[in-house]
Coordinates of C-alpha atoms and ligand atoms in Angstrom, one line a residue:
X1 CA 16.7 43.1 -32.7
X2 CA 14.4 44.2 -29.9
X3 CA 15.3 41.9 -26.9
X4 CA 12.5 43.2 -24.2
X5 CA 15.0 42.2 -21.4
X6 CA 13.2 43.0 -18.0
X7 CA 16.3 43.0 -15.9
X8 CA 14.9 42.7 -12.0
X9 CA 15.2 45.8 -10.2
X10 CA 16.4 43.9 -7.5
X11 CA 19.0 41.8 -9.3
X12 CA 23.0 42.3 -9.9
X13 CA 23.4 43.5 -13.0
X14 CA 25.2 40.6 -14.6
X15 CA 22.6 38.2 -12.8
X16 CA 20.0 40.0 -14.1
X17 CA 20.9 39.9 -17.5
X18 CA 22.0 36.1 -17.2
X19 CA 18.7 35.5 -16.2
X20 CA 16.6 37.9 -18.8
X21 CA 18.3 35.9 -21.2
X22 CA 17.5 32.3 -19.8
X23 CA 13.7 32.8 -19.7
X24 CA 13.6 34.8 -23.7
X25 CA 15.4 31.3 -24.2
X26 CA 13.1 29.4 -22.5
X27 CA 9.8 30.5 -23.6
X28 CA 11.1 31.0 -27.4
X29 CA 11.4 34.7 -27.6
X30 CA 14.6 34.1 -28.8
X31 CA 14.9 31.7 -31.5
X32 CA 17.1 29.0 -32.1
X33 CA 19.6 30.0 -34.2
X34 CA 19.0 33.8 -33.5
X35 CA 21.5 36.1 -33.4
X36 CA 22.0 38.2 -30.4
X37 CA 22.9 41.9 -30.5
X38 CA 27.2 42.9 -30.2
X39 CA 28.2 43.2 -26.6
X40 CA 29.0 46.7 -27.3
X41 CA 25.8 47.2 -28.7
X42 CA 23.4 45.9 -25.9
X43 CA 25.5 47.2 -23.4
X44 CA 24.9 50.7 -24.8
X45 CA 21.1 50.0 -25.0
X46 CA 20.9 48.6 -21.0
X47 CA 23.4 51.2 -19.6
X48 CA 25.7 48.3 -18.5
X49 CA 29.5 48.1 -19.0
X50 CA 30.3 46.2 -21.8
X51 CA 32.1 43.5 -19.6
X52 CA 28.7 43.0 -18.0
X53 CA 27.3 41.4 -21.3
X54 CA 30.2 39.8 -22.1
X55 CA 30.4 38.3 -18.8
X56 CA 26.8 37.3 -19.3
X57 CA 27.2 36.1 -22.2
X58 CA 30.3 33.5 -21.7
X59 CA 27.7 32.5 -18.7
X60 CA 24.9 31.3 -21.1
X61 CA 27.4 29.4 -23.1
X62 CA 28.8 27.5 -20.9
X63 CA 25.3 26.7 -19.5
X64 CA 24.7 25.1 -23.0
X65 CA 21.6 28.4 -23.8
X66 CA 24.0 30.3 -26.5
X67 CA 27.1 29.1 -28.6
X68 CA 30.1 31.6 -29.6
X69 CA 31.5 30.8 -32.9
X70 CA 34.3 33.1 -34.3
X71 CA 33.0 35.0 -36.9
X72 CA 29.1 34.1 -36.2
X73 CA 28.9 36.2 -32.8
X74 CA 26.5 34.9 -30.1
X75 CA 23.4 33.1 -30.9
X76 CA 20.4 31.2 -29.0
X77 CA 21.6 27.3 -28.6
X78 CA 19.0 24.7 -30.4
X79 CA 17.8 23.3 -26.7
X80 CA 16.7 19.9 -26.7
X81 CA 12.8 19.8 -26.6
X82 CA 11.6 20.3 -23.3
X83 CA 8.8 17.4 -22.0
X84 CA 5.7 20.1 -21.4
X85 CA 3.5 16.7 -20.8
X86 CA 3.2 16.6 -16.9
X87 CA 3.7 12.9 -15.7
X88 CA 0.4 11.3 -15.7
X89 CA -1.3 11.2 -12.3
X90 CA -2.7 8.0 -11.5
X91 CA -6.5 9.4 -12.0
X92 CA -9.0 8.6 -9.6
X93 CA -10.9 5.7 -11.3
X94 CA -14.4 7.1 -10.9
X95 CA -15.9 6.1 -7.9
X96 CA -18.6 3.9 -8.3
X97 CA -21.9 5.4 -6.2
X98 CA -21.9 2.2 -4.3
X99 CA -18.5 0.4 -3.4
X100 CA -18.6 -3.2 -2.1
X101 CA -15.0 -4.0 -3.1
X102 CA -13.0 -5.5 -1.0
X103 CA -9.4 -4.4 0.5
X104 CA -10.6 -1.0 2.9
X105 CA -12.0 -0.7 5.5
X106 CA -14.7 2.0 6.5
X107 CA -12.4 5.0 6.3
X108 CA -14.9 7.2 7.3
X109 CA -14.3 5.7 10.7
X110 CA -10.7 6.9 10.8
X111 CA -9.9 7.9 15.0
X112 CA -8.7 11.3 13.8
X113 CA -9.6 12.8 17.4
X114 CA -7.5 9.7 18.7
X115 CA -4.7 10.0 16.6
X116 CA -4.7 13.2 16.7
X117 CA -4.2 13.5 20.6
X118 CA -1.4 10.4 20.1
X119 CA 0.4 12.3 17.6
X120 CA 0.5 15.3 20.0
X121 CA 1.3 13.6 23.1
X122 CA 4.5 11.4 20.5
X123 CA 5.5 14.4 19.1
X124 CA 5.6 16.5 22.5
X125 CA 8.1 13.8 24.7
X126 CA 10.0 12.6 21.6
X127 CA 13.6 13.1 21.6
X128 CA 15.7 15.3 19.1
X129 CA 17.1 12.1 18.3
X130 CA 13.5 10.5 16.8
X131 CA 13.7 13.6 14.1
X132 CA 17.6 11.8 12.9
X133 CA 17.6 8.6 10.9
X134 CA 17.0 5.6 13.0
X135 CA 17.1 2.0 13.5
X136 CA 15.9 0.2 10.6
X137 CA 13.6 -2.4 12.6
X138 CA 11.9 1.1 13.4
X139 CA 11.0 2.6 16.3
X140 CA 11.3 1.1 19.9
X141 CA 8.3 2.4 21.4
X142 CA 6.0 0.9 18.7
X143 CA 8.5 -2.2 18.7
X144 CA 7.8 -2.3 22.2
X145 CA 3.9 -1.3 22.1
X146 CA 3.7 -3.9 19.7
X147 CA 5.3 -6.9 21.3
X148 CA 2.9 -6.5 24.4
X149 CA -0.3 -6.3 21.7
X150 CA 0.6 -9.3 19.8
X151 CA 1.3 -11.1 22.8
X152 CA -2.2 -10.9 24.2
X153 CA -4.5 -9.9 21.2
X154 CA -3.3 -12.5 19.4
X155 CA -0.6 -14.8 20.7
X156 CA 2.4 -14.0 18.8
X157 CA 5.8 -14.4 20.4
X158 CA 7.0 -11.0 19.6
X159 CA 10.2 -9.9 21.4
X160 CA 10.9 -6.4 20.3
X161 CA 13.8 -6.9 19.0
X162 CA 12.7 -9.4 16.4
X163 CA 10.2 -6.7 15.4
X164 CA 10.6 -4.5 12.2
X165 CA 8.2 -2.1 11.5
X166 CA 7.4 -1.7 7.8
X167 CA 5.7 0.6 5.0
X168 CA 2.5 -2.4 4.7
X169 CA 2.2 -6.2 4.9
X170 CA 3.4 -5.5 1.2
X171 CA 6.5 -4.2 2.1
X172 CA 7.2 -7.0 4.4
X173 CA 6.4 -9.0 1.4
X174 CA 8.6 -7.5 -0.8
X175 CA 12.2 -7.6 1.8
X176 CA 11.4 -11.7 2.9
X177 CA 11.0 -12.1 -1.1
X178 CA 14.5 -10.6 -1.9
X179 CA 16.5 -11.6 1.4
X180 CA 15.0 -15.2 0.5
X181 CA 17.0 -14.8 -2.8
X182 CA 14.3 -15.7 -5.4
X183 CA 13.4 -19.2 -5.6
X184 CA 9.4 -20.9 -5.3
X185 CA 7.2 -19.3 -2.8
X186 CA 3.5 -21.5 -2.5
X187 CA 1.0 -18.7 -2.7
X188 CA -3.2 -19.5 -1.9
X189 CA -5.1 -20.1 -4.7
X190 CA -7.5 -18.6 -5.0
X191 CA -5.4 -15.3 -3.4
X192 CA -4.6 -11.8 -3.9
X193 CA -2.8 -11.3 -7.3
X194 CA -1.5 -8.3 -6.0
X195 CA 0.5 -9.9 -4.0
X196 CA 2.1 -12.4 -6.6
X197 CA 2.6 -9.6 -8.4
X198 CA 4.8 -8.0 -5.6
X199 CA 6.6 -11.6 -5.2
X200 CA 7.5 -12.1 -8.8
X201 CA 8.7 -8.3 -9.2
X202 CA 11.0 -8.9 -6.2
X203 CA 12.6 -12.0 -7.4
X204 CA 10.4 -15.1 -6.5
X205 CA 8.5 -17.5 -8.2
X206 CA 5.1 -18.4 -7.4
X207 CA 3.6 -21.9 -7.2
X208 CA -0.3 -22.3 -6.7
X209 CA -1.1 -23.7 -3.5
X210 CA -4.9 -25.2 -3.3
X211 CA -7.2 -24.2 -1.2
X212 CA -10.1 -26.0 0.3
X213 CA -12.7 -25.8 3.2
X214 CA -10.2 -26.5 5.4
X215 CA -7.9 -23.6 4.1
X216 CA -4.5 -24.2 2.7
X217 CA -2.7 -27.1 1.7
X218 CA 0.5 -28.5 2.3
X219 CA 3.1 -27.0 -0.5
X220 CA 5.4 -29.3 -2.4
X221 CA 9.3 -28.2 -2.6
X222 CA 9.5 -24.3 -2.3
X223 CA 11.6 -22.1 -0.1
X224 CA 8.2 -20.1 1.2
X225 CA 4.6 -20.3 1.8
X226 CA 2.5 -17.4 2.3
X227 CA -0.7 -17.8 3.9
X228 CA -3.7 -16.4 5.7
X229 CA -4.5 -18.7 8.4
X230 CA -7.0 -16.8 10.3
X231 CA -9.0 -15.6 7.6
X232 CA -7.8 -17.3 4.2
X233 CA -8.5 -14.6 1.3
X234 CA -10.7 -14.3 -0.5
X235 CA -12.5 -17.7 0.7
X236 CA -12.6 -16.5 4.3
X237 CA -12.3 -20.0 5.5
X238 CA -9.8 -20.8 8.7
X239 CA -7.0 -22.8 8.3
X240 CA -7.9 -26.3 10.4
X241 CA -5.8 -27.3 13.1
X242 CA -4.6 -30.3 11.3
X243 CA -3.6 -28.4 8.4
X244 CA -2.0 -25.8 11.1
X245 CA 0.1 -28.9 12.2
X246 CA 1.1 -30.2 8.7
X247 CA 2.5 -26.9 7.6
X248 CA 4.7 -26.0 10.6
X249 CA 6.3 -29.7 10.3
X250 CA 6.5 -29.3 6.5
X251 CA 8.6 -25.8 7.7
X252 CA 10.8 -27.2 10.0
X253 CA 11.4 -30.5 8.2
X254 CA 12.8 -28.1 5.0
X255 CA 14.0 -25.2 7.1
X256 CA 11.1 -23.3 4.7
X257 CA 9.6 -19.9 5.6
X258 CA 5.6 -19.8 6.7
X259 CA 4.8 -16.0 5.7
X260 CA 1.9 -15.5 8.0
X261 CA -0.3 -12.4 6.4
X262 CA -2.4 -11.8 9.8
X263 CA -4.0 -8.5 7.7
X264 CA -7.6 -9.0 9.6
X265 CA -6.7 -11.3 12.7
X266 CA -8.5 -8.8 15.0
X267 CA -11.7 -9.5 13.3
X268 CA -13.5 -12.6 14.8
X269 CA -17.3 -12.1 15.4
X270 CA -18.4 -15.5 16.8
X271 CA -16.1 -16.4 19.1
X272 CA -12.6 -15.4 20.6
X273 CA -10.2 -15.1 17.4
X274 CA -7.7 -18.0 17.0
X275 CA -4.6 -17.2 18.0
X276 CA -1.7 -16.7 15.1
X277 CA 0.4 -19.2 13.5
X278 CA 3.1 -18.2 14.3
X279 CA 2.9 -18.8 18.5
X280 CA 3.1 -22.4 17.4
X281 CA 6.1 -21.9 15.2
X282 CA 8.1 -19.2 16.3
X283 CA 11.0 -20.2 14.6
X284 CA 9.4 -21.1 11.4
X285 CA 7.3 -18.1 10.7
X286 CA 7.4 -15.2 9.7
X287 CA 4.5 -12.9 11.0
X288 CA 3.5 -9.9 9.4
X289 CA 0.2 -7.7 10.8
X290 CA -0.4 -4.3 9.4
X291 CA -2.6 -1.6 10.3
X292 CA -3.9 -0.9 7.1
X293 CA -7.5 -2.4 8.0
X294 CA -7.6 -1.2 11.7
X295 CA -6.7 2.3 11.1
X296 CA -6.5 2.7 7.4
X297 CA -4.4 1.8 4.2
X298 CA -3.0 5.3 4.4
X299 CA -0.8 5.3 7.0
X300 CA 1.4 2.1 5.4
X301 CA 2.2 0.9 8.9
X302 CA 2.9 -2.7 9.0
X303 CA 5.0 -5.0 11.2
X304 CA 7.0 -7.6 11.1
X305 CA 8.0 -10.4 13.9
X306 CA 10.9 -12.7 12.1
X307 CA 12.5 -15.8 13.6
X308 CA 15.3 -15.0 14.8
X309 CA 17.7 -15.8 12.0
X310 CA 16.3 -13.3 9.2
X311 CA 16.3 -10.4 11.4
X312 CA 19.2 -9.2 10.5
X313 CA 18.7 -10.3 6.9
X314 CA 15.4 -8.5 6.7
X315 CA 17.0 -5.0 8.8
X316 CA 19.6 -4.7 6.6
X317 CA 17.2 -4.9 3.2
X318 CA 15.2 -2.7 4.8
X319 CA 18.0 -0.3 5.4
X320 CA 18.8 -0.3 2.0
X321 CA 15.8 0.3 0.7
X322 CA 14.1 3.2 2.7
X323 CA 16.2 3.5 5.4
X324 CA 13.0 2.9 7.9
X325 CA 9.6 3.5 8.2
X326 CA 8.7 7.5 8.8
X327 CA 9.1 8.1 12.5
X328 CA 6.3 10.2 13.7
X329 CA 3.5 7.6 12.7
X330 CA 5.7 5.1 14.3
X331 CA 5.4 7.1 17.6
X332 CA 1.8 8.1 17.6
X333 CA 0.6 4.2 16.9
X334 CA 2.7 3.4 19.9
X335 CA 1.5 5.9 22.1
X336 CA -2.2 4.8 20.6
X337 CA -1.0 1.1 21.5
X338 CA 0.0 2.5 24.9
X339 CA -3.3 4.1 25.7
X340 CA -5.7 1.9 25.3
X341 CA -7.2 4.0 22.5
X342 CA -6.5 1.5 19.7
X343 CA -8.4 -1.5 21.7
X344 CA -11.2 0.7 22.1
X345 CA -10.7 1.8 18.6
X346 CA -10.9 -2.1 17.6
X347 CA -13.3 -3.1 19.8
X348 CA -15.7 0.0 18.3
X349 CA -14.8 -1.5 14.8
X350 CA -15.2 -4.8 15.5
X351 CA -18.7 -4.7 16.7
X352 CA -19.8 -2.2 13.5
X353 CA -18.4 -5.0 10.9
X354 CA -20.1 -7.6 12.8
X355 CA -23.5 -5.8 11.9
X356 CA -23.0 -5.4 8.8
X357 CA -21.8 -8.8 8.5
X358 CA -25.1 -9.5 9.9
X359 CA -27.0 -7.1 8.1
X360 CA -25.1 -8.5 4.7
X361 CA -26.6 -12.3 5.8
X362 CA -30.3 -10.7 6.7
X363 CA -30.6 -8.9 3.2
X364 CA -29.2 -12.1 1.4
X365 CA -31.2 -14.0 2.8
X366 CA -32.3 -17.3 1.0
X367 CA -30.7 -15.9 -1.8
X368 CA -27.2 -17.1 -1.5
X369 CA -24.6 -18.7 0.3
X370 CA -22.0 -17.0 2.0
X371 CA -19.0 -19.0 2.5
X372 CA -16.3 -18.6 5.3
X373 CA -16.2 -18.1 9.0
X374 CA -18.2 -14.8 10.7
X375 CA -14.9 -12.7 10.5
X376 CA -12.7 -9.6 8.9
X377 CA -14.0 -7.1 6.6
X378 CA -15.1 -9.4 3.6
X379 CA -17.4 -12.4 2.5
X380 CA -17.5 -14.6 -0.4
X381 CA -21.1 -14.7 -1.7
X382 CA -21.2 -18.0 -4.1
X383 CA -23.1 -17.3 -7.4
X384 CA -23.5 -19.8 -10.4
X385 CA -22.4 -16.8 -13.2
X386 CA -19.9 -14.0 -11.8
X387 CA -20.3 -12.4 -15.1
X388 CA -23.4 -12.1 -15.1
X389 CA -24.4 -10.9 -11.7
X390 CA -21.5 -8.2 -11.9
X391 CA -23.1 -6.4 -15.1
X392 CA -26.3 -6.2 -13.2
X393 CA -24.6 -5.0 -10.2
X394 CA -23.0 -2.1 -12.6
X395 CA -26.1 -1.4 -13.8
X396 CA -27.2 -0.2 -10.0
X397 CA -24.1 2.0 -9.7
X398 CA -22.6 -0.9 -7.2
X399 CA -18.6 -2.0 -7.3
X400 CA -18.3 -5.9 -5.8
X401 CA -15.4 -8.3 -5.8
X402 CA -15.1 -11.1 -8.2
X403 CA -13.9 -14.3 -7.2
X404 CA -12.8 -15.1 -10.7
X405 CA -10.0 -11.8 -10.2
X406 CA -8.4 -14.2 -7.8
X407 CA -7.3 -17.5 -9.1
X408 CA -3.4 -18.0 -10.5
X409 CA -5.2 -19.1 -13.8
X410 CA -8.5 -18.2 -14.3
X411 CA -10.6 -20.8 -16.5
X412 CA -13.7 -22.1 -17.1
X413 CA -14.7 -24.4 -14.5
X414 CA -14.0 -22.4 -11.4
X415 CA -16.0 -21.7 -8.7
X416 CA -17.7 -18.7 -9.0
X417 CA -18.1 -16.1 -6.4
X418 CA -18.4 -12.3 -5.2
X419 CA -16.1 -11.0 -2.9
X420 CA -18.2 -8.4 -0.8
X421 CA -15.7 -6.2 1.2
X422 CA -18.6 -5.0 3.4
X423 CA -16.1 -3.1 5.2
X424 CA -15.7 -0.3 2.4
X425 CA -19.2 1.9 2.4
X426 CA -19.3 4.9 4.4
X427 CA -22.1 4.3 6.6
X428 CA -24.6 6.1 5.6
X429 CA -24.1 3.9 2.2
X430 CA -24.7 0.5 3.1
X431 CA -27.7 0.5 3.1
X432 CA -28.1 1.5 -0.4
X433 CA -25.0 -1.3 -1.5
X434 CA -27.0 -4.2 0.1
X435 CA -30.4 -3.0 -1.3
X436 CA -28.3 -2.6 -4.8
X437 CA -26.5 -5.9 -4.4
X438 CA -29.9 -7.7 -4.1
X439 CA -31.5 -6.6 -6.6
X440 CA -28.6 -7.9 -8.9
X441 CA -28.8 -11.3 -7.7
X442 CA -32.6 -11.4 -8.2
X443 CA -32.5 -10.1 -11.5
X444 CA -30.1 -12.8 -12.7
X445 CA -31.3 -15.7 -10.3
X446 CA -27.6 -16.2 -10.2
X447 CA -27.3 -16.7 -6.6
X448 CA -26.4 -20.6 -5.3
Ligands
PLP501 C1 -4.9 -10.4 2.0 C2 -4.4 -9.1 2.5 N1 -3.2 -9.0 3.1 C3 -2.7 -7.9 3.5 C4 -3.3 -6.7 3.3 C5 -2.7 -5.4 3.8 O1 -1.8 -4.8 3.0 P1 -1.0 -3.5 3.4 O2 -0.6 -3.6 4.8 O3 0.1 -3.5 2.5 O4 -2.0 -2.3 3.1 C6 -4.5 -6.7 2.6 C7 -5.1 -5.4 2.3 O5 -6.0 -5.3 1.5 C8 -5.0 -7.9 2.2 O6 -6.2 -7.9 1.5

């Protein structure tokens, strides 16, 4: 047998054999079932003692890559087959060339320059300490940072110790779901199925609760409601004071939990946003905000401000599942919070949606209706057949929303409507979306 061992220069002579013999293993040039020279044999051939082999050999048994049988010598060990498949990465689905879809913002308009000189300036005064594992609420500074900000931006009674700072609204999601223990949890419909998704897989069960012009209804006997007051998704109505009213007494009459999902509370275009739910109800709701449509998905930086008898609940779940949120982004939205920089950073987004909200409604024109209040990063464009103007939108390269994606059963019968995240194009690409997304509604008159 010619084994071709290259034994590394630079390797013990025992290791170096050990691991000649792994990779002929490994990549087949010794055959299951082979047999493999006498030590006294290969010794001779490599200019080793004899002990070296043997002592190499005894290692590759007991490391499972040869057996010894008295009588059969040394040979290669049948290895179980090794998976050559990489896991699959989750492919890009391929970007449509226009991309009206809601959930993003404009990412293009990331504040890298900002964040940037936050990150520096966090990472430059933070203490050895912030590099250790932490509290699980997360971070005090951005507890801090955000407790002042959701005071005044937008009304929430937000001490910071009833603040935890999470991976996402989804995240929040997911810890209320299990520290609620499973049970039903009234979710909008129509409302992101996502987001059932994420309740179910965590233990709940969700109950359809209907929405109307006047946003969400009143839910029957469940543990939870989750809702969107400001900005109900997808409909993009506001939830009515009255209906504001009913569900904080429905909460405190059954000791229920409001989830408040404030995902796009900064975005009010004709008039001061209303403040959250949650500053009527402080002891009823449960207020999550994220930064995933100020700043971007990609940081998973959410927050949390909990009555007071779940923080603990929620802390410890938390701890248990990830420890905390990673520290340094924690830091450099505080110090972003602290300078001013992510007002001006909203402020500069909030008057670039509100053209192309305006834009959206000039290019529309007679055609359609767009429901919902002048607000957040999405509208819902009524049509009399989804189907229909979607297939003509594909056919001009454009990606849009479909109402019909959004109901807990979908049916015939249902209103039908686009869901135009107008918030998504870079900006050089609008243009080219809206022009796209008119020509599908006139091609299929579909538009109410
Ligand atoms: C209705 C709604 N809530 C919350 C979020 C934010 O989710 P996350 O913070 O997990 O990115 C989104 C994002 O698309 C959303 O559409």
């Amino acid at each position: 047998m010619d084994l071709h061992l290259g034994v590394a220069a630079g390797d013990g002579r025992r290791a170096g054999l050990e691991r000649a013999l792994r990779d002929a293993v490994r990549d087949g040039r010794l055959a299951p079932g082979e047999r493999l020279p006498a030590t006294r044999q290969l010794a001779g051939e490599l200019g080793v003692s004899r002990n070296t082999v043997k002592a190499a050999y005894d290692q590759l048994v007991a490391e499972g890559f040869l057996t010894a049988r008295q009588g059969s010598g040394t040979r290669v060990a049948a290895l179980p087959p090794v998976e050559t498949r990489a896991p699959r990465e989750r492919e890009p689905a391929r970007a449509p060339r226009f991309d009206l879809r809601p959930g993003s913002p404009d990412v293009g308009a990331f504040p890298a320059a900002a964040w940037l000189r936050a990150l520096r300036s966090a990472v430059t005064s933070a203490p050895a300490l912030a590099y250790d594992y932490g509290d699980p609420r997360g971070r005090i500074e951005l507890r801090t940072a955000l407790s002042g900000y959701l005071g005044r931006a937008r009304g929430v009674v937000a001490p910071p110790e009833r603040i935890v700072i999470t991976s996402g609204y989804v995240q929040g999601l997911a810890l209320l779901t299990r520290v609620l223990g499973g049970g039903p949890v009234a979710m909008e419909d129509p409302g992101l199925p996502f987001h059932r998704e994420v309740v179910r897989r965590h233990g709940g069960s969700v109950v359809p609760l209907e929405v109307d012009g006047r946003g969400a209804g009143t839910p029957g006997d469940c543990r939870a409601v989750v809702v969107t007051p400001a900005h109900q998704y997808p409909t993009g109505v506001t939830l009515h004071p009255e209906r504001r009213r009913a569900l904080t007494e429905w909460a405190r009459a059954r000791g229920a939990l409001i989830v408040e999902d404030d995902y796009d509370g900064e975005f009010r275009y004709d008039r001061q946003p209303v403040g959250a739910l949650q500053g009527m109800a402080p002891g009823q709701v449960a207020y999550l905000g994220t930064a995933s449509k100020t700043l971007g998905p990609a940081l998973r930086l959410g927050w949390m401000v909990l009555p007071p008898h779940l923080v603990d609940a929620v802390a410890d779940t938390k701890l248990h599942s990830d420890h905390h949120t990673e520290s340094l982004g924690q830091l450099a939205l505080a110090e972003l919070i602290d300078s001013h920089a992510y007002d001006r950073h909203v402020r500069a987004c909030r008057l670039r949606y509100r053209r192309r909200r305006d834009r959206l409604l000039d290019r529309l024109g007679a055609r359609a209706r767009v429901r919902g209040i002048a607000a957040g990063l999405h509208a819902l464009v009524q049509v009399d057949d989804e189907e229909r103007v979607l297939a003509r939108a594909r056919a001009h390269g454009l990606a849009v929303g479909r109402l019909g994606d959004h109901w807990h059963t979908p049916g015939a019968g249902r209103p039908q409507g686009l869901v135009v995240g107008y918030g998504t194009p870079r900006e050089g690409a609008y243009g080219g979306a809206l022009e796209a997304l008119a020509r599908a509604l006139d091609e299929t008159g579909s538009a109410l």
